[in-house]
């Protein structure tokens, strides 16, 4: 095995302490917030049949055309690592029958996109996403936007910008494509190679192109909303009014189209200036997608956890401060004391008190050094004398005091103080 084989694959990371403490805190805060909205977790597999993604995300999107980890398994099946969470959730709902049609679910887990790795752009990254089926109304869309803002605030993210737009009802999509083609035709030869192909395939994707010259051209043409029906524009107005009513700060951005094809009606994206070029913290919208013989409508969003962590670290959070050292460190002199301390350690742990001890047979001095280094508030010492008398020395590291106690009192004291 080469030394490179000991590293994770490019664009993928091991998430270790101390950063993992921040991830755990984010997850547990989020689970509490989500339960206040009556949303339950759904865990779907990381691998799906490629067909689940092809039609739902749109086969002319970058995610499907360029970024999917697609492979054939030993049985010759065409499979893909999920590039996002919505399609798998809808696959589950489609298979689960009638009672799942009103599902409100969330997921937290890894997603995979074979993009060129850059700051904030990973090949394996993590999303927290929510999908709500059932109600199809501006109020249902606003509920999701409100939840997203609530999550970001509960994590302590400051100064995020919520941008909102519409992709129009499904019937508008052809008119939007036609309007865009008319507006872009005079510039066709100046567009990048990808966009020249997109012009016929799916001109909406040109609006989303990151090429500076394409962006310049797009900024000079009418906004996508100008090609839409009154119904779509009224729907967006209602969403914006409801957001105001709930005092959720959001700005209308008529150029926002999002990178996936399943959206219909409201779309939104949250950006943060602390992130650099990849400045999207999260995005979502209302969608209508077809899977198997059914058509499914829902609204949802996904937040990029790596980017949340990056913003929080930028705001000065130090994950090392979230580490929780064991409450008690047990120190023993001699084999018999080690064995008795193991019993004590187990009974502490069974009572929910975190406890550690040296299991390598090191000297008392080395054990005390380890206890100090771990930063435990209590150290329990069992030397020869204590063994003889059936007692323990309890050192309170914060108070700097030391007390000799028998087992029942020791347990009582530790339970009261932890
Ligand atoms: P998305 O905008 O493709 O939407 O991804 C959502 C978020 O995932 C982004 O805003 C970003 O924070 C994070 N993200 C995406 N790609 C990467 C990457 N390569 N590296 C790091 N972070 C990344 C969706 O995936 C939709 N499924 C959201 C949705 C749910 N819409 C409706 N329901």
Short mmCIF file of C-alpha atoms and ligand atoms in Angstrom, two decimals, residues 83-86 107 113 115 120-123 125 127 130-131 258 260 262-263 269 280-285 287 299-304 306-307, ligand 1:
data_model
loop_
_atom_site.label_atom_id
_atom_site.label_comp_id
_atom_site.label_asym_id
_atom_site.label_seq_id
_atom_site.Cartn_x
_atom_site.Cartn_y
_atom_site.Cartn_z
CA UNK A 83 -25.27 13.64 -4.95
CA UNK A 84 -28.13 15.10 -2.86
CA UNK A 85 -30.88 13.88 -0.57
CA UNK A 86 -34.22 14.84 -2.11
CA UNK A 107 -31.88 13.72 6.96
CA UNK A 113 -20.24 15.09 -6.10
CA UNK A 115 -16.52 18.36 -8.51
CA UNK A 120 -15.66 25.03 0.43
CA UNK A 121 -16.17 22.53 -2.38
CA UNK A 122 -15.76 18.88 -1.39
CA UNK A 123 -16.36 15.59 -3.15
CA UNK A 125 -19.76 16.73 1.99
CA UNK A 127 -26.08 18.01 4.28
CA UNK A 130 -35.73 18.66 5.13
CA UNK A 131 -38.52 17.60 2.76
CA UNK A 258 -30.77 27.08 -8.50
CA UNK A 260 -31.36 21.40 -10.13
CA UNK A 262 -36.95 19.66 -10.23
CA UNK A 263 -37.91 23.10 -8.85
CA UNK A 269 -30.60 30.26 -1.28
CA UNK A 280 -23.98 29.21 -0.54
CA UNK A 281 -24.72 27.89 2.94
CA UNK A 282 -27.96 26.29 1.92
CA UNK A 283 -30.65 26.23 -0.70
CA UNK A 284 -34.05 24.83 -1.38
CA UNK A 285 -37.43 25.29 -2.93
CA UNK A 287 -40.38 20.95 -6.50
CA UNK A 299 -40.88 21.68 -0.56
CA UNK A 300 -37.55 21.45 1.19
CA UNK A 301 -33.98 22.57 1.54
CA UNK A 302 -30.49 21.36 2.38
CA UNK A 303 -27.77 23.03 4.43
CA UNK A 304 -24.08 22.31 3.82
CA UNK A 306 -18.94 21.89 6.22
CA UNK A 307 -19.81 25.46 5.27
P1 LIG B 1 -27.79 22.27 -3.35
O1 LIG B 1 -27.90 23.75 -3.47
O2 LIG B 1 -27.20 21.54 -4.49
O3 LIG B 1 -29.26 21.74 -3.05
O4 LIG B 1 -26.96 21.90 -2.04
C1 LIG B 1 -27.32 22.43 -0.78
C2 LIG B 1 -26.10 22.89 -0.02
O5 LIG B 1 -25.15 21.82 0.06
C3 LIG B 1 -25.32 24.02 -0.67
O6 LIG B 1 -25.90 25.27 -0.39
C4 LIG B 1 -23.95 23.87 -0.02
O7 LIG B 1 -23.93 24.46 1.26
C5 LIG B 1 -23.83 22.37 0.13
N1 LIG B 1 -22.98 21.81 -0.96
C6 LIG B 1 -23.36 21.50 -2.20
N2 LIG B 1 -22.32 21.03 -2.91
C7 LIG B 1 -21.24 21.04 -2.08
C8 LIG B 1 -19.86 20.64 -2.19
N3 LIG B 1 -19.37 20.12 -3.32
N4 LIG B 1 -19.05 20.80 -1.11
C9 LIG B 1 -19.54 21.32 0.05
N5 LIG B 1 -20.83 21.68 0.22
C10 LIG B 1 -21.67 21.55 -0.83
C11 LIG B 1 -29.58 20.42 -2.90
O8 LIG B 1 -28.81 19.53 -2.76
C12 LIG B 1 -31.08 20.19 -2.83
N6 LIG B 1 -31.30 18.75 -2.64
C13 LIG B 1 -31.72 21.00 -1.73
C14 LIG B 1 -33.21 20.78 -1.65
C15 LIG B 1 -33.84 19.94 -0.81
N7 LIG B 1 -34.11 21.36 -2.40
C16 LIG B 1 -35.30 20.91 -2.05
N8 LIG B 1 -35.15 20.03 -1.11
#
